[in-house]
Amino acid sequence: MLWPATHLDFDGINDYVNCGNAPAVQISGNAITLEARVKFKSFAGSFNDGSIINKEQNSPDYGYMLRAGSSGIVNFNLGNGWWNELSSPSYSVTTGVWHHIAATYDGSTMKIYVDGVLVASQVRANIYFSSTNQNLMIGSWSNIGRYLNAAVDEVRVWNVSRTAAEIQHYMNCELSNPTSQTGLVAYYQFNQGIDSADNTALTTLADSSATAYTATLNNFTLNGTTSNWLSGSSVVTGSTCSILSSNDFAFNFENVKVYPNPSSGIFQLQIQEEVQLEVYDLMGKMVLQKNVQAGAAFFDLSQYASGVYILKATNVFGDTIVSKIVKE
């Protein structure tokens, strides 16, 4: 049976998508958001080499980029004559699973989110980053190279800074009415082709934003199970989210901080309001439950096996957020 493809596989050797240099993506100023869903097959030797979204000029350094590489580090860069750089902790992303990665700048603070969780943040006030005439690339940098060995879906470029609530709400679905989304200047949904089939005729990538600038695929085999249009992304055609309401902004991941993460057992929780805390293993078994008052608190998973756990925090109004934590 033939299945519609849901994403594009990059081979890490020479595959890349050239998105051109439409005026809309020549972003300059003090606000930007970059987003993509990525499943890494392996990491480049350095995060400098794993280009996800790249519009980069060097000497002088202008443009913007989102990268990931060695030890699961995510890197976000803005150029205003030199690079203003923010990197996540090691192992923020792993291979073999889909991650949503986002980076934002609001004129004050650079931030990186992985799966809706804020993993890196640094105050960088008044970076007025500059545009460049280099083309926007997916899976490579502007001089061709630094290739990405990963599956990619849902690439979004904004000339506004998206909030944590917006990132969390829309990270696992398609944007509805993309041509009317404020600040959305490039949106590649990757809803083309047939899974693992002969897609050699499909050498372009549609832009669903109002910019509607068609990108060009370069060096993809477009036949078989690698370097081709494939299925398997959880975001499929038509999986749109509801419109975000004002209530969705009240309680989000920026209200709750957990560190260190990963931890050998003792986690510290920093919370801005009273919550009920629950921790589950990946089989759905609850391993911890406690009420936590606003401020700082600790919880201990030392007695449990190493691995990924799910943290659930519910405030007094019944609003809930869910996050991943790692017990080493």
Short mmCIF file of C-alpha atoms in Angstrom, two decimals:
data_model
loop_
_atom_site.label_atom_id
_atom_site.label_comp_id
_atom_site.label_asym_id
_atom_site.label_seq_id
_atom_site.Cartn_x
_atom_site.Cartn_y
_atom_site.Cartn_z
CA MET A 1 0.00 0.00 0.00
CA LEU A 2 1.23 3.48 -0.83
CA TRP A 3 1.23 5.99 2.03
CA PRO A 4 1.47 9.77 1.77
CA ALA A 5 4.82 11.11 2.94
CA THR A 6 4.90 13.32 6.04
CA HIS A 7 8.47 14.65 6.02
CA LEU A 8 11.78 14.74 4.18
CA ASP A 9 14.84 12.65 5.03
CA PHE A 10 18.29 14.32 4.75
CA ASP A 11 21.27 11.97 4.31
CA GLY A 12 23.92 14.09 6.07
CA ILE A 13 26.18 13.80 3.00
CA ASN A 14 25.05 16.43 0.52
CA ASP A 15 21.26 16.90 0.78
CA TYR A 16 19.91 20.40 1.31
CA VAL A 17 16.93 22.59 0.49
CA ASN A 18 17.52 26.05 -0.98
CA CYS A 19 14.67 28.35 0.07
CA GLY A 20 15.94 31.38 -1.83
CA ASN A 21 16.12 34.96 -0.63
CA ALA A 22 12.59 36.33 -0.75
CA PRO A 23 12.32 39.79 0.87
CA ALA A 24 10.16 38.33 3.66
CA VAL A 25 12.97 36.10 4.97
CA GLN A 26 15.52 38.93 4.95
CA ILE A 27 14.71 39.46 8.62
CA SER A 28 16.46 42.22 10.53
CA GLY A 29 15.62 43.93 13.81
CA ASN A 30 15.13 42.53 17.28
CA ALA A 31 12.51 39.79 16.98
CA ILE A 32 12.61 36.34 15.42
CA THR A 33 11.42 32.76 15.93
CA LEU A 34 12.81 29.65 14.24
CA GLU A 35 11.03 26.28 14.56
CA ALA A 36 11.42 22.77 13.17
CA ARG A 37 10.53 19.18 13.96
CA VAL A 38 13.65 17.05 13.65
CA LYS A 39 14.51 13.38 14.16
CA PHE A 40 18.29 13.06 14.21
CA LYS A 41 19.88 9.92 12.78
CA SER A 42 23.34 10.94 13.98
CA PHE A 43 25.02 14.13 15.09
CA ALA A 44 27.71 16.02 13.25
CA GLY A 45 31.10 16.28 14.94
CA SER A 46 30.20 19.76 16.14
CA PHE A 47 26.94 21.64 16.53
CA ASN A 48 28.45 24.07 14.01
CA ASP A 49 28.01 21.38 11.37
CA GLY A 50 24.37 20.31 11.82
CA SER A 51 22.46 23.10 10.07
CA ILE A 52 18.68 22.98 10.48
CA ILE A 53 17.68 26.51 9.44
CA ASN A 54 20.45 28.75 8.14
CA LYS A 55 20.70 32.20 6.59
CA GLU A 56 24.29 33.03 7.33
CA GLN A 57 26.88 35.49 6.08
CA ASN A 58 30.39 35.59 7.50
CA SER A 59 32.92 38.45 7.77
CA PRO A 60 30.98 40.51 8.68
CA ASP A 61 28.60 38.17 10.46
CA TYR A 62 24.96 38.73 9.55
CA GLY A 63 21.81 36.62 9.49
CA TYR A 64 20.35 33.87 11.65
CA MET A 65 20.71 30.14 12.18
CA LEU A 66 19.49 27.16 14.20
CA ARG A 67 21.84 24.17 14.45
CA ALA A 68 22.40 20.97 16.44
CA GLY A 69 25.23 18.50 16.71
CA SER A 70 27.77 16.85 18.95
CA SER A 71 26.43 15.61 22.31
CA GLY A 72 22.91 16.75 21.46
CA ILE A 73 23.66 20.48 21.74
CA VAL A 74 21.26 22.92 20.08
CA ASN A 75 22.74 26.24 18.93
CA PHE A 76 21.02 29.54 18.05
CA ASN A 77 22.86 32.44 16.41
CA LEU A 78 22.03 36.01 15.41
CA GLY A 79 24.46 38.22 13.50
CA ASN A 80 24.84 41.96 13.84
CA GLY A 81 28.43 42.23 12.61
CA TRP A 82 29.48 39.42 14.93
CA TRP A 83 27.65 36.33 16.13
CA ASN A 84 25.47 36.48 19.24
CA GLU A 85 25.32 32.85 20.24
CA LEU A 86 23.31 30.68 22.63
CA SER A 87 23.79 26.93 23.13
CA SER A 88 21.72 24.41 25.05
CA PRO A 89 23.17 21.93 27.57
CA SER A 90 24.50 18.64 26.23
CA TYR A 91 21.93 15.94 25.43
CA SER A 92 19.09 18.42 25.00
CA VAL A 93 18.18 16.36 21.94
CA THR A 94 18.81 12.69 21.18
CA THR A 95 18.87 10.51 18.09
CA GLY A 96 16.02 8.32 16.91
CA VAL A 97 13.09 10.37 18.25
CA TRP A 98 11.18 13.36 16.95
CA HIS A 99 11.98 16.65 18.70
CA HIS A 100 10.38 20.02 18.28
CA ILE A 101 13.12 22.66 18.41
CA ALA A 102 12.45 26.38 18.64
CA ALA A 103 14.58 29.48 19.16
CA THR A 104 13.30 32.97 19.92
CA TYR A 105 14.60 36.49 20.45
CA ASP A 106 12.38 39.31 21.71
CA GLY A 107 14.85 42.20 21.85
CA SER A 108 15.89 41.22 25.35
CA THR A 109 16.50 37.49 25.72
CA MET A 110 17.62 34.67 23.45
CA LYS A 111 15.86 31.37 24.22
CA ILE A 112 15.96 27.76 23.03
CA TYR A 113 13.07 25.33 23.56
CA VAL A 114 13.13 21.57 23.02
CA ASP A 115 9.74 19.83 22.97
CA GLY A 116 8.22 22.97 24.47
CA VAL A 117 10.64 23.07 27.39
CA LEU A 118 12.93 26.07 27.85
CA VAL A 119 16.43 24.53 27.87
CA ALA A 120 18.60 27.64 27.43
CA SER A 121 18.11 31.35 28.00
CA GLN A 122 20.43 34.33 28.10
CA VAL A 123 19.79 38.07 28.35
CA ARG A 124 21.17 39.76 25.25
CA ALA A 125 19.57 43.17 25.23
CA ASN A 126 19.24 45.21 22.06
CA ILE A 127 20.75 42.85 19.52
CA TYR A 128 19.69 44.56 16.33
CA PHE A 129 20.60 41.72 13.99
CA SER A 130 21.03 42.40 10.31
CA SER A 131 19.76 40.79 7.15
CA THR A 132 21.96 39.13 4.56
CA ASN A 133 21.57 38.43 0.86
CA GLN A 134 22.58 34.79 1.36
CA ASN A 135 19.82 32.29 0.62
CA LEU A 136 17.81 30.64 3.38
CA MET A 137 18.81 26.98 3.66
CA ILE A 138 17.36 23.89 5.34
CA GLY A 139 19.91 21.15 6.07
CA SER A 140 22.97 23.15 5.01
CA TRP A 141 24.59 26.54 5.43
CA SER A 142 24.72 29.24 2.80
CA ASN A 143 28.14 28.23 1.45
CA ILE A 144 26.89 24.62 1.05
CA GLY A 145 28.07 22.10 3.62
CA ARG A 146 27.56 21.41 7.32
CA TYR A 147 24.91 18.93 6.32
CA LEU A 148 22.15 17.60 8.56
CA ASN A 149 21.66 13.84 9.01
CA ALA A 150 18.04 13.85 10.10
CA ALA A 151 14.38 13.72 9.16
CA VAL A 152 12.78 17.18 9.03
CA ASP A 153 9.19 18.43 9.20
CA GLU A 154 7.30 21.65 9.97
CA VAL A 155 9.97 24.31 9.40
CA ARG A 156 8.69 27.75 10.39
CA VAL A 157 10.40 31.15 10.27
CA TRP A 158 8.79 34.17 11.96
CA ASN A 159 9.74 37.84 12.16
CA VAL A 160 8.13 38.03 15.61
CA SER A 161 9.07 36.43 18.91
CA ARG A 162 6.62 33.63 19.71
CA THR A 163 5.70 33.11 23.35
CA ALA A 164 6.28 29.89 25.28
CA ALA A 165 2.52 29.27 25.27
CA GLU A 166 2.35 29.65 21.48
CA ILE A 167 5.28 27.32 20.94
CA GLN A 168 3.84 24.66 23.25
CA HIS A 169 0.33 24.90 21.81
CA TYR A 170 1.32 24.60 18.15
CA MET A 171 4.41 22.38 18.25
CA ASN A 172 2.59 19.08 17.57
CA CYS A 173 0.24 20.18 14.81
CA GLU A 174 0.02 22.16 11.62
CA LEU A 175 -0.78 25.86 11.72
CA SER A 176 -4.31 26.65 10.63
CA ASN A 177 -4.78 29.42 8.05
CA PRO A 178 -1.01 29.86 7.60
CA THR A 179 -1.32 32.69 5.10
CA SER A 180 -2.94 34.86 7.79
CA GLN A 181 -0.54 34.04 10.64
CA THR A 182 1.02 37.26 11.97
CA GLY A 183 4.76 37.34 11.38
CA LEU A 184 5.01 33.97 9.61
CA VAL A 185 7.40 34.53 6.67
CA ALA A 186 8.25 30.93 5.69
CA TYR A 187 6.38 27.70 6.45
CA TYR A 188 7.41 24.37 4.99
CA GLN A 189 4.97 21.58 5.92
CA PHE A 190 6.68 18.83 3.85
CA ASN A 191 3.27 17.40 2.85
CA GLN A 192 4.44 16.07 -0.49
CA GLY A 193 5.34 12.79 -2.10
CA ILE A 194 4.71 9.12 -1.36
CA ASP A 195 6.49 7.23 1.40
CA SER A 196 9.74 5.62 0.14
CA ALA A 197 8.48 5.61 -3.45
CA ASP A 198 9.94 7.01 -6.64
CA ASN A 199 9.55 10.74 -5.98
CA THR A 200 12.17 11.89 -8.46
CA ALA A 201 9.68 14.29 -10.04
CA LEU A 202 9.17 16.13 -6.72
CA THR A 203 12.20 18.39 -6.56
CA THR A 204 10.57 21.44 -4.96
CA LEU A 205 9.20 22.19 -1.50
CA ALA A 206 6.06 24.29 -1.10
CA ASP A 207 5.95 27.30 1.20
CA SER A 208 2.52 27.50 2.89
CA SER A 209 3.03 31.00 4.30
CA ALA A 210 1.82 34.16 2.56
CA THR A 211 5.32 34.48 1.09
CA ALA A 212 4.65 31.36 -1.03
CA TYR A 213 8.30 31.09 -2.09
CA THR A 214 8.89 27.60 -3.50
CA ALA A 215 12.16 26.00 -2.33
CA THR A 216 14.39 23.67 -4.36
CA LEU A 217 15.63 20.24 -3.27
CA ASN A 218 19.30 19.55 -4.03
CA ASN A 219 21.09 16.18 -4.28
CA PHE A 220 18.25 14.09 -2.81
CA THR A 221 17.96 10.55 -4.18
CA LEU A 222 14.15 10.75 -3.98
CA ASN A 223 13.77 7.00 -4.22
CA GLY A 224 13.99 4.49 -1.37
CA THR A 225 14.13 4.80 2.41
CA THR A 226 16.75 7.54 2.75
CA SER A 227 17.22 10.90 1.09
CA ASN A 228 13.57 10.85 0.11
CA TRP A 229 10.03 11.80 1.06
CA LEU A 230 9.01 9.44 3.92
CA SER A 231 6.14 8.86 6.35
CA GLY A 232 6.38 8.62 10.13
CA SER A 233 6.14 12.16 11.43
CA SER A 234 3.32 12.57 13.94
CA VAL A 235 2.30 15.82 12.29
CA VAL A 236 0.33 14.78 9.23
CA THR A 237 -1.70 16.69 6.67
CA GLY A 238 -4.75 18.26 8.29
CA SER A 239 -3.60 17.85 11.92
CA THR A 240 -4.26 21.46 12.83
CA CYS A 241 -4.53 22.77 16.40
CA SER A 242 -7.28 24.84 17.89
CA ILE A 243 -6.78 28.59 18.04
CA LEU A 244 -4.87 29.61 21.16
CA SER A 245 -7.12 31.41 23.65
CA SER A 246 -6.12 33.98 26.24
CA ASN A 247 -6.51 31.34 28.96
CA ASP A 248 -3.66 29.35 27.44
CA PHE A 249 -1.18 32.05 28.38
CA ALA A 250 -1.84 31.86 32.12
CA PHE A 251 0.14 28.74 33.00
CA ASN A 252 3.07 27.55 30.90
CA PHE A 253 6.57 26.13 31.09
CA GLU A 254 8.07 29.47 32.00
CA ASN A 255 6.16 29.22 35.30
CA VAL A 256 7.95 25.97 36.14
CA LYS A 257 11.70 25.36 36.06
CA VAL A 258 13.36 22.03 36.89
CA TYR A 259 17.11 21.71 37.31
CA PRO A 260 19.54 20.11 37.01
CA ASN A 261 18.07 18.12 34.17
CA PRO A 262 19.47 15.49 33.70
CA SER A 263 20.08 14.74 37.39
CA SER A 264 21.50 11.78 39.28
CA GLY A 265 18.43 11.87 41.50
CA ILE A 266 17.77 15.19 43.26
CA PHE A 267 15.81 17.70 41.20
CA GLN A 268 15.01 21.27 42.21
CA LEU A 269 11.67 22.74 41.20
CA GLN A 270 11.22 26.50 40.92
CA ILE A 271 7.52 27.36 40.70
CA GLN A 272 5.60 30.64 40.65
CA GLU A 273 2.37 29.23 42.08
CA GLU A 274 1.10 26.27 44.08
CA VAL A 275 0.89 23.03 42.08
CA GLN A 276 0.31 19.34 42.51
CA LEU A 277 3.38 17.58 41.20
CA GLU A 278 3.24 14.09 39.68
CA VAL A 279 6.06 12.11 38.11
CA TYR A 280 5.47 9.07 35.86
CA ASP A 281 7.75 6.55 34.23
CA LEU A 282 7.37 5.85 30.52
CA MET A 283 5.06 2.91 31.25
CA GLY A 284 2.59 5.35 32.82
CA LYS A 285 3.25 4.33 36.44
CA MET A 286 3.18 7.19 38.94
CA VAL A 287 6.39 7.21 40.98
CA LEU A 288 5.91 10.49 42.86
CA GLN A 289 3.07 12.76 43.93
CA LYS A 290 3.29 15.81 46.18
CA ASN A 291 1.88 19.29 46.67
CA VAL A 292 4.38 22.07 46.08
CA GLN A 293 4.02 25.65 47.27
CA ALA A 294 5.23 28.64 45.26
CA GLY A 295 8.99 29.07 45.46
CA ALA A 296 11.71 26.43 45.50
CA ALA A 297 11.25 22.76 46.34
CA PHE A 298 13.15 19.51 45.86
CA PHE A 299 12.10 16.03 44.83
CA ASP A 300 14.15 12.84 44.83
CA LEU A 301 14.18 10.08 42.19
CA SER A 302 17.40 8.47 43.44
CA GLN A 303 15.68 5.17 44.17
CA TYR A 304 14.38 4.80 40.62
CA ALA A 305 16.09 3.48 37.49
CA SER A 306 17.90 5.77 35.10
CA GLY A 307 15.84 6.97 32.17
CA VAL A 308 13.26 9.48 31.00
CA TYR A 309 10.34 10.41 33.27
CA ILE A 310 7.29 12.59 32.70
CA LEU A 311 6.69 15.47 35.09
CA LYS A 312 3.14 16.78 35.37
CA ALA A 313 2.31 19.98 37.25
CA THR A 314 -1.30 21.04 37.87
CA ASN A 315 -2.24 24.38 39.41
CA VAL A 316 -5.27 25.14 41.58
CA PHE A 317 -7.34 26.04 38.51
CA GLY A 318 -6.74 22.64 36.94
CA ASP A 319 -4.33 23.95 34.30
CA THR A 320 -1.65 21.36 33.54
CA ILE A 321 1.75 21.31 31.92
CA VAL A 322 3.79 18.24 31.10
CA SER A 323 7.57 18.04 30.74
CA LYS A 324 10.32 15.46 30.33
CA ILE A 325 13.03 14.97 32.95
CA VAL A 326 16.01 12.62 32.81
CA LYS A 327 17.28 10.54 35.73
CA GLU A 328 20.93 9.60 35.06
#
